[in-house]
Structures are given as C-alpha cells and as structure tokens.
Amino acid sequence: MEYTALSNGVKMPVLGYGVYQVSPAECERCVRDALTAGYRSLDTAQSYFNEEQVGAAMANSGVPRQEIFLTTKVWVEHYGYEAARASVLESMRRLRTDYLDLVLLHQPFSDYYGAWRALEDLYQEGKLRAIGVSNFYPDRLVDLASFARIRPMVNQVEIHPYHQQTEALGWMKKYGVQPEAWAPFGEGRGGLFTDPVLTGIGKRYGKSAAQVMLRWHLQRGVVVIPKSTHIERMQENLNVFDFSLTGEEMAAIGALDKKQSAFFSHQDPNMVEWFVKMVEARSTRRGTGTET
C-alpha cells in the first residue's frame, strides 16, 4: 500500500474500501473480506446505517486497530455544534473505537459551521486524527478554509474520468486539502467500464478498465475508495501498484472529461430541497421511534 501525508502529517492510504450502498446484512462479511484482501482503510458514514457492522468486522478481524485508517461522516441532521459532537461520539461507540482517523462533514448544507467547530474541538482533544468535508464545491471549501480555526484536510467529492473536477482539484491543492474520490468508477454510468479508451489502455498492461481508472486517479494525487461486495474484485482493485500510465495515456483519459456530474449537482436548488425533505422525513421517523 502507498500513503499520502495530509496537511497535519497524518498518513492516509491512497486506496481504501468504501461501504456506501453495502447493506447492513452483508457489510460485516464484506469488511472482513476487504481486510483479508489487504485493505487498511475503511470508509463509512452515519447515513449508510452500517457503522455497527463495520465496527464488528474490525473487532473480529484480528487486524490491530492502529493498522486501520477509519473514516466516517456526519450527516446533515446532526449539524450544529452539540448535535455533531454527540453524533461523532455515538459513531465511535458503534464502530467500537475510542478514536477515529478521519471524520468528514457529509454535505455542504445547514449549520455546517457549527458542526465544523465540533470537529475542530474533537480533533484538538485527540479523539480525531484528521477532519475534513465531503461534497464541498470550491466556493464553500475556500470559505470554510479561510474562516475556520482549522482548515479541512480532506474533501471527498465525485471524481471519475467523465467528471474530472480539474478546477476543484486546483483549489484543493491551493488550500492544502487532499482530494478523495467517491464513485471513482462513476458507478459505470455512461458506459465507463466499456469505454474504448480505458479498455484499450488496459489491454496494453493486462488490466481492466476499472484498474486503469484507479491508476489514473492515483497518478493525479486523488485518494480512492472503490466498493465491491466480491472479494475477487476487491483483490483486483488493490492490484494497481505494478504499472504506471504514460503522459500520453493520462492525456487520452483527460480528453474523456464531460465536465458534469453523473449523478446530481449540489448547487441545484431542487437538489437542495430534496436534501431538506430527506432530513425532515428522517427527523419525523426518529421522533416517532420508527427509525433504526
């Protein structure tokens, strides 16, 4: 495994295992498989509803806690200082750990400044080794980096060959923020796994299009957290450190950029309203005792 040093000196694996959309029923098994395959970075979130399963898998894996770089994310309904602080401590309980390697604010909405102050305090208390954000566009990232007590160390955003975020990466570099890609394969949307440029490059090295995409991310300095529920694919995703793409190949992949999200825009007011309604609905369920 290779590592990158965050702005505070903490070393983070450049390739980890993400559990987004891994159901609670299969999450523990998947995380155990990932650790067996050699992953030492795990990425979960409060909104994935599988923190307890990740914690159980870690506890039963035989891998020492200090060898695992563990990330979780604070969801919007827990924003504001007190709620965010309490939610992080609850995540630690669910994950069976007395510290977290990285905690991110999951979305750039609501009182993220209050939530950020909670992360700053937990970081200074030694409960968090690093703090950051997710889905923060350059304007909000620069705002937070400029006025917060502690700058974000990581920004996890959508990055893949069809949405390369070149401008956003430039702003992250300027402010010392490590970029991390969620959906590094774009979930295969638009035919990414069969794109002739990616498959053609892969044939030269005996690699799959997925492996080529991961290598492309790594050579751009982007941390990746691919998800799979199959141990064979987990192993394949780790096998990307034995080849390098040429400048010509990197340029060919660069030409694939469509410069638009394969999912949605956080700057679309309709999408903001969707997030608001989601938070309201979950708050209602919690108030009636129906939310797990």
PDB file of C-alpha atoms in Angstrom:
ATOM      1  CA  MET A   1       0.000   0.000   0.000  1.00  0.00           C
ATOM      2  CA  GLU A   2       1.101   3.556  -0.688  1.00  0.00           C
ATOM      3  CA  TYR A   3       0.271   6.502   1.558  1.00  0.00           C
ATOM      4  CA  THR A   4      -0.233  10.239   1.261  1.00  0.00           C
ATOM      5  CA  ALA A   5       0.546  12.713   4.025  1.00  0.00           C
ATOM      6  CA  LEU A   6      -2.319  15.019   4.991  1.00  0.00           C
ATOM      7  CA  SER A   7      -1.646  18.651   5.850  1.00  0.00           C
ATOM      8  CA  ASN A   8      -1.184  17.763   9.527  1.00  0.00           C
ATOM      9  CA  GLY A   9       1.288  14.973   8.735  1.00  0.00           C
ATOM     10  CA  VAL A  10      -1.121  12.062   9.276  1.00  0.00           C
ATOM     11  CA  LYS A  11      -0.534   9.324   6.714  1.00  0.00           C
ATOM     12  CA  MET A  12      -3.579   8.076   4.823  1.00  0.00           C
ATOM     13  CA  PRO A  13      -3.669   5.049   2.484  1.00  0.00           C
ATOM     14  CA  VAL A  14      -4.231   6.165  -1.102  1.00  0.00           C
ATOM     15  CA  LEU A  15      -6.599   3.261  -1.737  1.00  0.00           C
ATOM     16  CA  GLY A  16      -9.320   2.192   0.674  1.00  0.00           C
ATOM     17  CA  TYR A  17     -12.543   0.223   0.825  1.00  0.00           C
ATOM     18  CA  GLY A  18     -15.870   2.090   0.769  1.00  0.00           C
ATOM     19  CA  VAL A  19     -19.120   0.667   2.136  1.00  0.00           C
ATOM     20  CA  TYR A  20     -21.643   3.026   0.528  1.00  0.00           C
ATOM     21  CA  GLN A  21     -24.705   1.007  -0.537  1.00  0.00           C
ATOM     22  CA  VAL A  22     -23.368  -2.109   1.198  1.00  0.00           C
ATOM     23  CA  SER A  23     -26.376  -3.379   3.131  1.00  0.00           C
ATOM     24  CA  PRO A  24     -26.099  -3.986   6.874  1.00  0.00           C
ATOM     25  CA  ALA A  25     -26.847  -7.662   6.194  1.00  0.00           C
ATOM     26  CA  GLU A  26     -23.683  -8.186   4.158  1.00  0.00           C
ATOM     27  CA  CYS A  27     -21.477  -5.352   5.413  1.00  0.00           C
ATOM     28  CA  GLU A  28     -19.670  -7.245   8.164  1.00  0.00           C
ATOM     29  CA  ARG A  29     -18.721 -10.036   5.784  1.00  0.00           C
ATOM     30  CA  CYS A  30     -17.595  -7.563   3.113  1.00  0.00           C
ATOM     31  CA  VAL A  31     -15.399  -5.595   5.503  1.00  0.00           C
ATOM     32  CA  ARG A  32     -13.807  -8.804   6.805  1.00  0.00           C
ATOM     33  CA  ASP A  33     -13.120  -9.815   3.193  1.00  0.00           C
ATOM     34  CA  ALA A  34     -11.623  -6.404   2.463  1.00  0.00           C
ATOM     35  CA  LEU A  35      -9.307  -6.610   5.460  1.00  0.00           C
ATOM     36  CA  THR A  36      -8.315 -10.145   4.453  1.00  0.00           C
ATOM     37  CA  ALA A  37      -7.589  -8.920   0.915  1.00  0.00           C
ATOM     38  CA  GLY A  38      -5.206  -6.327   2.344  1.00  0.00           C
ATOM     39  CA  TYR A  39      -7.210  -3.118   2.683  1.00  0.00           C
ATOM     40  CA  ARG A  40      -6.239  -0.984   5.648  1.00  0.00           C
ATOM     41  CA  SER A  41      -8.513   1.996   5.002  1.00  0.00           C
ATOM     42  CA  LEU A  42     -12.277   1.778   5.558  1.00  0.00           C
ATOM     43  CA  ASP A  43     -14.819   4.469   4.657  1.00  0.00           C
ATOM     44  CA  THR A  44     -18.327   4.523   6.143  1.00  0.00           C
ATOM     45  CA  ALA A  45     -20.841   7.188   7.191  1.00  0.00           C
ATOM     46  CA  GLN A  46     -23.687   7.761   9.613  1.00  0.00           C
ATOM     47  CA  SER A  47     -26.111   7.876   6.681  1.00  0.00           C
ATOM     48  CA  TYR A  48     -25.012   4.433   5.416  1.00  0.00           C
ATOM     49  CA  PHE A  49     -26.526   2.762   8.507  1.00  0.00           C
ATOM     50  CA  ASN A  50     -23.741   0.181   8.655  1.00  0.00           C
ATOM     51  CA  GLU A  51     -21.281   1.631  11.186  1.00  0.00           C
ATOM     52  CA  GLU A  52     -22.078  -1.134  13.690  1.00  0.00           C
ATOM     53  CA  GLN A  53     -21.292  -3.812  11.122  1.00  0.00           C
ATOM     54  CA  VAL A  54     -18.006  -2.120  10.197  1.00  0.00           C
ATOM     55  CA  GLY A  55     -17.091  -1.977  13.876  1.00  0.00           C
ATOM     56  CA  ALA A  56     -17.932  -5.645  14.391  1.00  0.00           C
ATOM     57  CA  ALA A  57     -15.884  -6.674  11.356  1.00  0.00           C
ATOM     58  CA  MET A  58     -12.877  -4.716  12.597  1.00  0.00           C
ATOM     59  CA  ALA A  59     -13.172  -6.140  16.094  1.00  0.00           C
ATOM     60  CA  ASN A  60     -13.351  -9.717  14.796  1.00  0.00           C
ATOM     61  CA  SER A  61     -10.769  -9.389  12.021  1.00  0.00           C
ATOM     62  CA  GLY A  62      -7.609  -9.891  14.047  1.00  0.00           C
ATOM     63  CA  VAL A  63      -6.146  -6.762  12.436  1.00  0.00           C
ATOM     64  CA  PRO A  64      -4.837  -4.330  15.082  1.00  0.00           C
ATOM     65  CA  ARG A  65      -6.902  -1.149  15.280  1.00  0.00           C
ATOM     66  CA  GLN A  66      -3.835   1.034  14.792  1.00  0.00           C
ATOM     67  CA  GLU A  67      -3.244  -0.555  11.386  1.00  0.00           C
ATOM     68  CA  ILE A  68      -6.663   0.579  10.100  1.00  0.00           C
ATOM     69  CA  PHE A  69      -7.407   4.084   8.829  1.00  0.00           C
ATOM     70  CA  LEU A  70     -11.083   4.520   9.683  1.00  0.00           C
ATOM     71  CA  THR A  71     -13.307   7.241   8.207  1.00  0.00           C
ATOM     72  CA  THR A  72     -16.904   8.144   8.942  1.00  0.00           C
ATOM     73  CA  LYS A  73     -19.066  11.138   8.051  1.00  0.00           C
ATOM     74  CA  VAL A  74     -21.513  13.352   9.961  1.00  0.00           C
ATOM     75  CA  TRP A  75     -24.950  13.556   8.326  1.00  0.00           C
ATOM     76  CA  VAL A  76     -26.851  16.841   7.858  1.00  0.00           C
ATOM     77  CA  GLU A  77     -29.488  16.164  10.517  1.00  0.00           C
ATOM     78  CA  HIS A  78     -26.662  16.137  13.087  1.00  0.00           C
ATOM     79  CA  TYR A  79     -25.228  19.510  12.117  1.00  0.00           C
ATOM     80  CA  GLY A  80     -24.812  22.281  14.654  1.00  0.00           C
ATOM     81  CA  TYR A  81     -22.198  22.078  17.409  1.00  0.00           C
ATOM     82  CA  GLU A  82     -23.877  19.964  20.084  1.00  0.00           C
ATOM     83  CA  ALA A  83     -25.619  17.555  17.714  1.00  0.00           C
ATOM     84  CA  ALA A  84     -22.489  16.993  15.642  1.00  0.00           C
ATOM     85  CA  ARG A  85     -20.322  16.364  18.690  1.00  0.00           C
ATOM     86  CA  ALA A  86     -22.822  13.888  20.136  1.00  0.00           C
ATOM     87  CA  SER A  87     -23.191  12.111  16.793  1.00  0.00           C
ATOM     88  CA  VAL A  88     -19.434  11.598  16.410  1.00  0.00           C
ATOM     89  CA  LEU A  89     -19.189  10.106  19.894  1.00  0.00           C
ATOM     90  CA  GLU A  90     -22.119   7.827  19.021  1.00  0.00           C
ATOM     91  CA  SER A  91     -20.361   6.795  15.785  1.00  0.00           C
ATOM     92  CA  MET A  92     -17.296   5.897  17.834  1.00  0.00           C
ATOM     93  CA  ARG A  93     -19.467   3.686  20.047  1.00  0.00           C
ATOM     94  CA  ARG A  94     -20.999   1.969  17.031  1.00  0.00           C
ATOM     95  CA  LEU A  95     -17.577   1.480  15.469  1.00  0.00           C
ATOM     96  CA  ARG A  96     -16.121   0.116  18.730  1.00  0.00           C
ATOM     97  CA  THR A  97     -13.233   2.559  18.807  1.00  0.00           C
ATOM     98  CA  ASP A  98     -12.025   5.323  21.094  1.00  0.00           C
ATOM     99  CA  TYR A  99     -10.687   7.421  18.212  1.00  0.00           C
ATOM    100  CA  LEU A 100     -11.358   7.989  14.526  1.00  0.00           C
ATOM    101  CA  ASP A 101      -8.727   8.559  11.881  1.00  0.00           C
ATOM    102  CA  LEU A 102     -10.873  10.887   9.770  1.00  0.00           C
ATOM    103  CA  VAL A 103     -14.315  12.439  10.170  1.00  0.00           C
ATOM    104  CA  LEU A 104     -15.944  14.369   7.331  1.00  0.00           C
ATOM    105  CA  LEU A 105     -18.975  16.642   7.143  1.00  0.00           C
ATOM    106  CA  HIS A 106     -21.021  14.756   4.567  1.00  0.00           C
ATOM    107  CA  GLN A 107     -22.864  17.617   2.817  1.00  0.00           C
ATOM    108  CA  PRO A 108     -22.412  21.417   2.463  1.00  0.00           C
ATOM    109  CA  PHE A 109     -25.844  22.331   3.863  1.00  0.00           C
ATOM    110  CA  SER A 110     -27.443  23.550   7.106  1.00  0.00           C
ATOM    111  CA  ASP A 111     -25.233  24.620  10.043  1.00  0.00           C
ATOM    112  CA  TYR A 112     -22.007  23.103   8.803  1.00  0.00           C
ATOM    113  CA  TYR A 113     -20.031  25.836  10.569  1.00  0.00           C
ATOM    114  CA  GLY A 114     -21.390  24.713  13.941  1.00  0.00           C
ATOM    115  CA  ALA A 115     -20.661  21.098  13.047  1.00  0.00           C
ATOM    116  CA  TRP A 116     -17.160  22.028  11.931  1.00  0.00           C
ATOM    117  CA  ARG A 117     -16.406  23.684  15.275  1.00  0.00           C
ATOM    118  CA  ALA A 118     -17.380  20.408  16.946  1.00  0.00           C
ATOM    119  CA  LEU A 119     -14.934  18.514  14.729  1.00  0.00           C
ATOM    120  CA  GLU A 120     -12.223  21.081  15.485  1.00  0.00           C
ATOM    121  CA  ASP A 121     -12.681  20.578  19.237  1.00  0.00           C
ATOM    122  CA  LEU A 122     -12.754  16.777  18.977  1.00  0.00           C
ATOM    123  CA  TYR A 123      -9.599  16.946  16.859  1.00  0.00           C
ATOM    124  CA  GLN A 124      -7.815  19.106  19.411  1.00  0.00           C
ATOM    125  CA  GLU A 125      -8.954  16.733  22.169  1.00  0.00           C
ATOM    126  CA  GLY A 126      -7.217  13.876  20.341  1.00  0.00           C
ATOM    127  CA  LYS A 127     -10.365  11.903  19.523  1.00  0.00           C
ATOM    128  CA  LEU A 128      -9.976  12.554  15.771  1.00  0.00           C
ATOM    129  CA  ARG A 129      -6.669  12.288  13.921  1.00  0.00           C
ATOM    130  CA  ALA A 130      -7.899  14.318  10.928  1.00  0.00           C
ATOM    131  CA  ILE A 131     -11.016  16.225   9.871  1.00  0.00           C
ATOM    132  CA  GLY A 132     -12.459  17.192   6.520  1.00  0.00           C
ATOM    133  CA  VAL A 133     -15.509  17.633   4.341  1.00  0.00           C
ATOM    134  CA  SER A 134     -17.377  15.904   1.540  1.00  0.00           C
ATOM    135  CA  ASN A 135     -19.170  17.334  -1.485  1.00  0.00           C
ATOM    136  CA  PHE A 136     -17.911  20.863  -0.824  1.00  0.00           C
ATOM    137  CA  TYR A 137     -17.661  22.833  -4.056  1.00  0.00           C
ATOM    138  CA  PRO A 138     -14.688  25.228  -4.395  1.00  0.00           C
ATOM    139  CA  ASP A 139     -16.610  28.291  -3.179  1.00  0.00           C
ATOM    140  CA  ARG A 140     -17.732  26.660   0.070  1.00  0.00           C
ATOM    141  CA  LEU A 141     -14.389  24.921   0.557  1.00  0.00           C
ATOM    142  CA  VAL A 142     -12.479  28.203   0.235  1.00  0.00           C
ATOM    143  CA  ASP A 143     -14.980  29.877   2.563  1.00  0.00           C
ATOM    144  CA  LEU A 144     -14.544  27.257   5.287  1.00  0.00           C
ATOM    145  CA  ALA A 145     -10.778  27.015   4.809  1.00  0.00           C
ATOM    146  CA  SER A 146     -10.473  30.791   5.124  1.00  0.00           C
ATOM    147  CA  PHE A 147     -12.621  31.410   8.211  1.00  0.00           C
ATOM    148  CA  ALA A 148     -12.405  28.203  10.266  1.00  0.00           C
ATOM    149  CA  ARG A 149      -9.895  27.711  13.051  1.00  0.00           C
ATOM    150  CA  ILE A 150      -8.568  24.560  11.363  1.00  0.00           C
ATOM    151  CA  ARG A 151      -8.618  24.000   7.612  1.00  0.00           C
ATOM    152  CA  PRO A 152     -10.217  20.858   6.190  1.00  0.00           C
ATOM    153  CA  MET A 153      -7.597  18.215   5.487  1.00  0.00           C
ATOM    154  CA  VAL A 154      -9.673  16.155   3.020  1.00  0.00           C
ATOM    155  CA  ASN A 155     -12.525  16.839   0.583  1.00  0.00           C
ATOM    156  CA  GLN A 156     -14.333  13.750  -0.687  1.00  0.00           C
ATOM    157  CA  VAL A 157     -16.125  14.525  -3.951  1.00  0.00           C
ATOM    158  CA  GLU A 158     -17.358  12.866  -7.138  1.00  0.00           C
ATOM    159  CA  ILE A 159     -14.372  12.309  -9.418  1.00  0.00           C
ATOM    160  CA  HIS A 160     -14.077   9.882 -12.343  1.00  0.00           C
ATOM    161  CA  PRO A 161     -12.959  10.072 -15.993  1.00  0.00           C
ATOM    162  CA  TYR A 162     -16.286  11.573 -17.125  1.00  0.00           C
ATOM    163  CA  HIS A 163     -16.261  14.192 -14.328  1.00  0.00           C
ATOM    164  CA  GLN A 164     -12.641  15.017 -13.593  1.00  0.00           C
ATOM    165  CA  GLN A 165     -13.054  18.106 -11.373  1.00  0.00           C
ATOM    166  CA  THR A 166      -9.846  19.720 -12.630  1.00  0.00           C
ATOM    167  CA  GLU A 167     -10.725  23.194 -11.344  1.00  0.00           C
ATOM    168  CA  ALA A 168     -11.826  21.836  -7.967  1.00  0.00           C
ATOM    169  CA  LEU A 169      -8.567  19.899  -7.637  1.00  0.00           C
ATOM    170  CA  GLY A 170      -6.659  23.112  -8.247  1.00  0.00           C
ATOM    171  CA  TRP A 171      -8.455  24.853  -5.390  1.00  0.00           C
ATOM    172  CA  MET A 172      -7.883  21.896  -3.078  1.00  0.00           C
ATOM    173  CA  LYS A 173      -4.177  21.961  -3.845  1.00  0.00           C
ATOM    174  CA  LYS A 174      -4.004  25.705  -3.152  1.00  0.00           C
ATOM    175  CA  TYR A 175      -5.512  25.220   0.312  1.00  0.00           C
ATOM    176  CA  GLY A 176      -3.641  22.033   1.182  1.00  0.00           C
ATOM    177  CA  VAL A 177      -6.730  19.804   1.035  1.00  0.00           C
ATOM    178  CA  GLN A 178      -6.334  16.166  -0.019  1.00  0.00           C
ATOM    179  CA  PRO A 179      -8.856  15.183  -2.720  1.00  0.00           C
ATOM    180  CA  GLU A 180     -10.662  11.865  -2.315  1.00  0.00           C
ATOM    181  CA  ALA A 181     -12.954  10.345  -4.926  1.00  0.00           C
ATOM    182  CA  TRP A 182     -16.289   8.810  -4.127  1.00  0.00           C
ATOM    183  CA  ALA A 183     -17.662   6.757  -7.024  1.00  0.00           C
ATOM    184  CA  PRO A 184     -14.175   6.587  -8.619  1.00  0.00           C
ATOM    185  CA  PHE A 185     -15.736   4.469 -11.385  1.00  0.00           C
ATOM    186  CA  GLY A 186     -18.778   6.742 -11.713  1.00  0.00           C
ATOM    187  CA  GLU A 187     -20.730   3.561 -10.890  1.00  0.00           C
ATOM    188  CA  GLY A 188     -20.118   2.648 -14.519  1.00  0.00           C
ATOM    189  CA  ARG A 189     -22.615   5.232 -15.726  1.00  0.00           C
ATOM    190  CA  GLY A 190     -22.392   6.268 -19.346  1.00  0.00           C
ATOM    191  CA  GLY A 191     -20.509   3.089 -20.244  1.00  0.00           C
ATOM    192  CA  LEU A 192     -17.312   3.844 -18.320  1.00  0.00           C
ATOM    193  CA  PHE A 193     -16.365   0.177 -17.851  1.00  0.00           C
ATOM    194  CA  THR A 194     -16.556  -0.413 -21.608  1.00  0.00           C
ATOM    195  CA  ASP A 195     -15.125   2.917 -22.765  1.00  0.00           C
ATOM    196  CA  PRO A 196     -12.733   2.080 -25.652  1.00  0.00           C
ATOM    197  CA  VAL A 197     -10.035   4.444 -24.392  1.00  0.00           C
ATOM    198  CA  LEU A 198      -9.974   2.805 -20.965  1.00  0.00           C
ATOM    199  CA  THR A 199     -10.273  -0.772 -22.225  1.00  0.00           C
ATOM    200  CA  GLY A 200      -7.657  -0.110 -24.906  1.00  0.00           C
ATOM    201  CA  ILE A 201      -5.153   1.168 -22.345  1.00  0.00           C
ATOM    202  CA  GLY A 202      -5.978  -1.767 -20.100  1.00  0.00           C
ATOM    203  CA  LYS A 203      -5.132  -4.294 -22.816  1.00  0.00           C
ATOM    204  CA  ARG A 204      -1.589  -2.909 -23.011  1.00  0.00           C
ATOM    205  CA  TYR A 205      -0.978  -3.747 -19.379  1.00  0.00           C
ATOM    206  CA  GLY A 206      -3.234  -6.769 -18.896  1.00  0.00           C
ATOM    207  CA  LYS A 207      -5.527  -4.667 -16.698  1.00  0.00           C
ATOM    208  CA  SER A 208      -9.240  -3.997 -16.576  1.00  0.00           C
ATOM    209  CA  ALA A 209     -10.850  -0.629 -17.266  1.00  0.00           C
ATOM    210  CA  ALA A 210     -11.507  -0.368 -13.517  1.00  0.00           C
ATOM    211  CA  GLN A 211      -7.821  -0.846 -12.730  1.00  0.00           C
ATOM    212  CA  VAL A 212      -6.886   1.764 -15.333  1.00  0.00           C
ATOM    213  CA  MET A 213      -9.300   4.239 -13.728  1.00  0.00           C
ATOM    214  CA  LEU A 214      -7.861   3.623 -10.273  1.00  0.00           C
ATOM    215  CA  ARG A 215      -4.323   4.078 -11.584  1.00  0.00           C
ATOM    216  CA  TRP A 216      -5.394   7.325 -13.285  1.00  0.00           C
ATOM    217  CA  HIS A 217      -6.799   8.640 -10.001  1.00  0.00           C
ATOM    218  CA  LEU A 218      -3.653   7.741  -8.078  1.00  0.00           C
ATOM    219  CA  GLN A 219      -1.374   9.434 -10.600  1.00  0.00           C
ATOM    220  CA  ARG A 220      -3.490  12.593 -10.247  1.00  0.00           C
ATOM    221  CA  GLY A 221      -2.911  12.525  -6.487  1.00  0.00           C
ATOM    222  CA  VAL A 222      -6.505  11.508  -5.686  1.00  0.00           C
ATOM    223  CA  VAL A 223      -7.300   9.024  -2.893  1.00  0.00           C
ATOM    224  CA  VAL A 224      -9.823   6.367  -3.952  1.00  0.00           C
ATOM    225  CA  ILE A 225     -12.322   4.194  -2.048  1.00  0.00           C
ATOM    226  CA  PRO A 226     -13.805   1.689  -4.534  1.00  0.00           C
ATOM    227  CA  LYS A 227     -16.653  -0.537  -3.348  1.00  0.00           C
ATOM    228  CA  SER A 228     -17.287  -4.155  -4.197  1.00  0.00           C
ATOM    229  CA  THR A 229     -19.104  -6.975  -2.434  1.00  0.00           C
ATOM    230  CA  HIS A 230     -16.933  -9.647  -4.110  1.00  0.00           C
ATOM    231  CA  ILE A 231     -13.509 -10.470  -2.689  1.00  0.00           C
ATOM    232  CA  GLU A 232     -12.120 -11.240  -6.159  1.00  0.00           C
ATOM    233  CA  ARG A 233     -12.960  -7.710  -7.300  1.00  0.00           C
ATOM    234  CA  MET A 234     -11.585  -6.272  -4.051  1.00  0.00           C
ATOM    235  CA  GLN A 235      -8.295  -8.002  -4.778  1.00  0.00           C
ATOM    236  CA  GLU A 236      -8.336  -6.773  -8.375  1.00  0.00           C
ATOM    237  CA  ASN A 237      -8.869  -3.193  -7.225  1.00  0.00           C
ATOM    238  CA  LEU A 238      -5.801  -3.442  -4.979  1.00  0.00           C
ATOM    239  CA  ASN A 239      -3.639  -4.685  -7.845  1.00  0.00           C
ATOM    240  CA  VAL A 240      -2.858  -1.280  -9.341  1.00  0.00           C
ATOM    241  CA  PHE A 241       0.604  -0.534  -7.976  1.00  0.00           C
ATOM    242  CA  ASP A 242       2.585  -2.569 -10.505  1.00  0.00           C
ATOM    243  CA  PHE A 243       2.109  -0.348 -13.553  1.00  0.00           C
ATOM    244  CA  SER A 244       2.059   3.337 -14.481  1.00  0.00           C
ATOM    245  CA  LEU A 245       0.232   5.249 -17.183  1.00  0.00           C
ATOM    246  CA  THR A 246       2.257   7.287 -19.631  1.00  0.00           C
ATOM    247  CA  GLY A 247       1.744  11.001 -20.149  1.00  0.00           C
ATOM    248  CA  GLU A 248       0.045  10.216 -23.451  1.00  0.00           C
ATOM    249  CA  GLU A 249      -2.341   7.773 -21.766  1.00  0.00           C
ATOM    250  CA  MET A 250      -3.138  10.239 -18.989  1.00  0.00           C
ATOM    251  CA  ALA A 251      -3.913  12.848 -21.648  1.00  0.00           C
ATOM    252  CA  ALA A 252      -6.159  10.420 -23.534  1.00  0.00           C
ATOM    253  CA  ILE A 253      -8.174   9.800 -20.368  1.00  0.00           C
ATOM    254  CA  GLY A 254      -8.180  13.531 -19.688  1.00  0.00           C
ATOM    255  CA  ALA A 255      -9.923  14.055 -23.017  1.00  0.00           C
ATOM    256  CA  LEU A 256     -12.885  11.973 -21.784  1.00  0.00           C
ATOM    257  CA  ASP A 257     -13.993  14.674 -19.338  1.00  0.00           C
ATOM    258  CA  LYS A 258     -17.638  15.660 -19.826  1.00  0.00           C
ATOM    259  CA  LYS A 259     -17.333  18.241 -17.027  1.00  0.00           C
ATOM    260  CA  GLN A 260     -20.651  17.360 -15.477  1.00  0.00           C
ATOM    261  CA  SER A 261     -21.836  15.112 -12.672  1.00  0.00           C
ATOM    262  CA  ALA A 262     -23.061  11.625 -13.490  1.00  0.00           C
ATOM    263  CA  PHE A 263     -25.430  11.927 -10.521  1.00  0.00           C
ATOM    264  CA  PHE A 264     -26.581  15.421  -9.475  1.00  0.00           C
ATOM    265  CA  SER A 265     -25.377  18.904  -8.616  1.00  0.00           C
ATOM    266  CA  HIS A 266     -25.265  20.136  -5.031  1.00  0.00           C
ATOM    267  CA  GLN A 267     -25.684  23.633  -6.462  1.00  0.00           C
ATOM    268  CA  ASP A 268     -29.093  22.788  -7.971  1.00  0.00           C
ATOM    269  CA  PRO A 269     -31.817  24.345  -5.745  1.00  0.00           C
ATOM    270  CA  ASN A 270     -34.088  21.393  -6.498  1.00  0.00           C
ATOM    271  CA  MET A 271     -31.450  19.050  -5.134  1.00  0.00           C
ATOM    272  CA  VAL A 272     -31.018  21.194  -2.027  1.00  0.00           C
ATOM    273  CA  GLU A 273     -34.771  20.957  -1.453  1.00  0.00           C
ATOM    274  CA  TRP A 274     -34.520  17.181  -1.838  1.00  0.00           C
ATOM    275  CA  PHE A 275     -31.898  17.033   0.916  1.00  0.00           C
ATOM    276  CA  VAL A 276     -34.067  19.241   3.146  1.00  0.00           C
ATOM    277  CA  LYS A 277     -37.068  16.945   2.685  1.00  0.00           C
ATOM    278  CA  MET A 278     -34.910  13.898   3.413  1.00  0.00           C
ATOM    279  CA  VAL A 279     -33.676  15.417   6.690  1.00  0.00           C
ATOM    280  CA  GLU A 280     -37.233  16.395   7.665  1.00  0.00           C
ATOM    281  CA  ALA A 281     -38.561  12.916   6.913  1.00  0.00           C
ATOM    282  CA  ARG A 282     -35.823  11.216   8.907  1.00  0.00           C
ATOM    283  CA  SER A 283     -36.347  13.604  11.812  1.00  0.00           C
ATOM    284  CA  THR A 284     -40.057  12.719  11.800  1.00  0.00           C
ATOM    285  CA  ARG A 285     -39.315   8.990  11.812  1.00  0.00           C
ATOM    286  CA  ARG A 286     -36.864   9.457  14.671  1.00  0.00           C
ATOM    287  CA  GLY A 287     -39.474  11.392  16.631  1.00  0.00           C
ATOM    288  CA  THR A 288     -41.976   8.557  16.296  1.00  0.00           C
ATOM    289  CA  GLY A 289     -39.408   5.924  17.209  1.00  0.00           C
ATOM    290  CA  THR A 290     -39.561   4.199  13.814  1.00  0.00           C
ATOM    291  CA  GLU A 291     -36.020   4.974  12.673  1.00  0.00           C
ATOM    292  CA  THR A 292     -33.322   2.437  13.441  1.00  0.00           C
TER     293      THR A 292
END
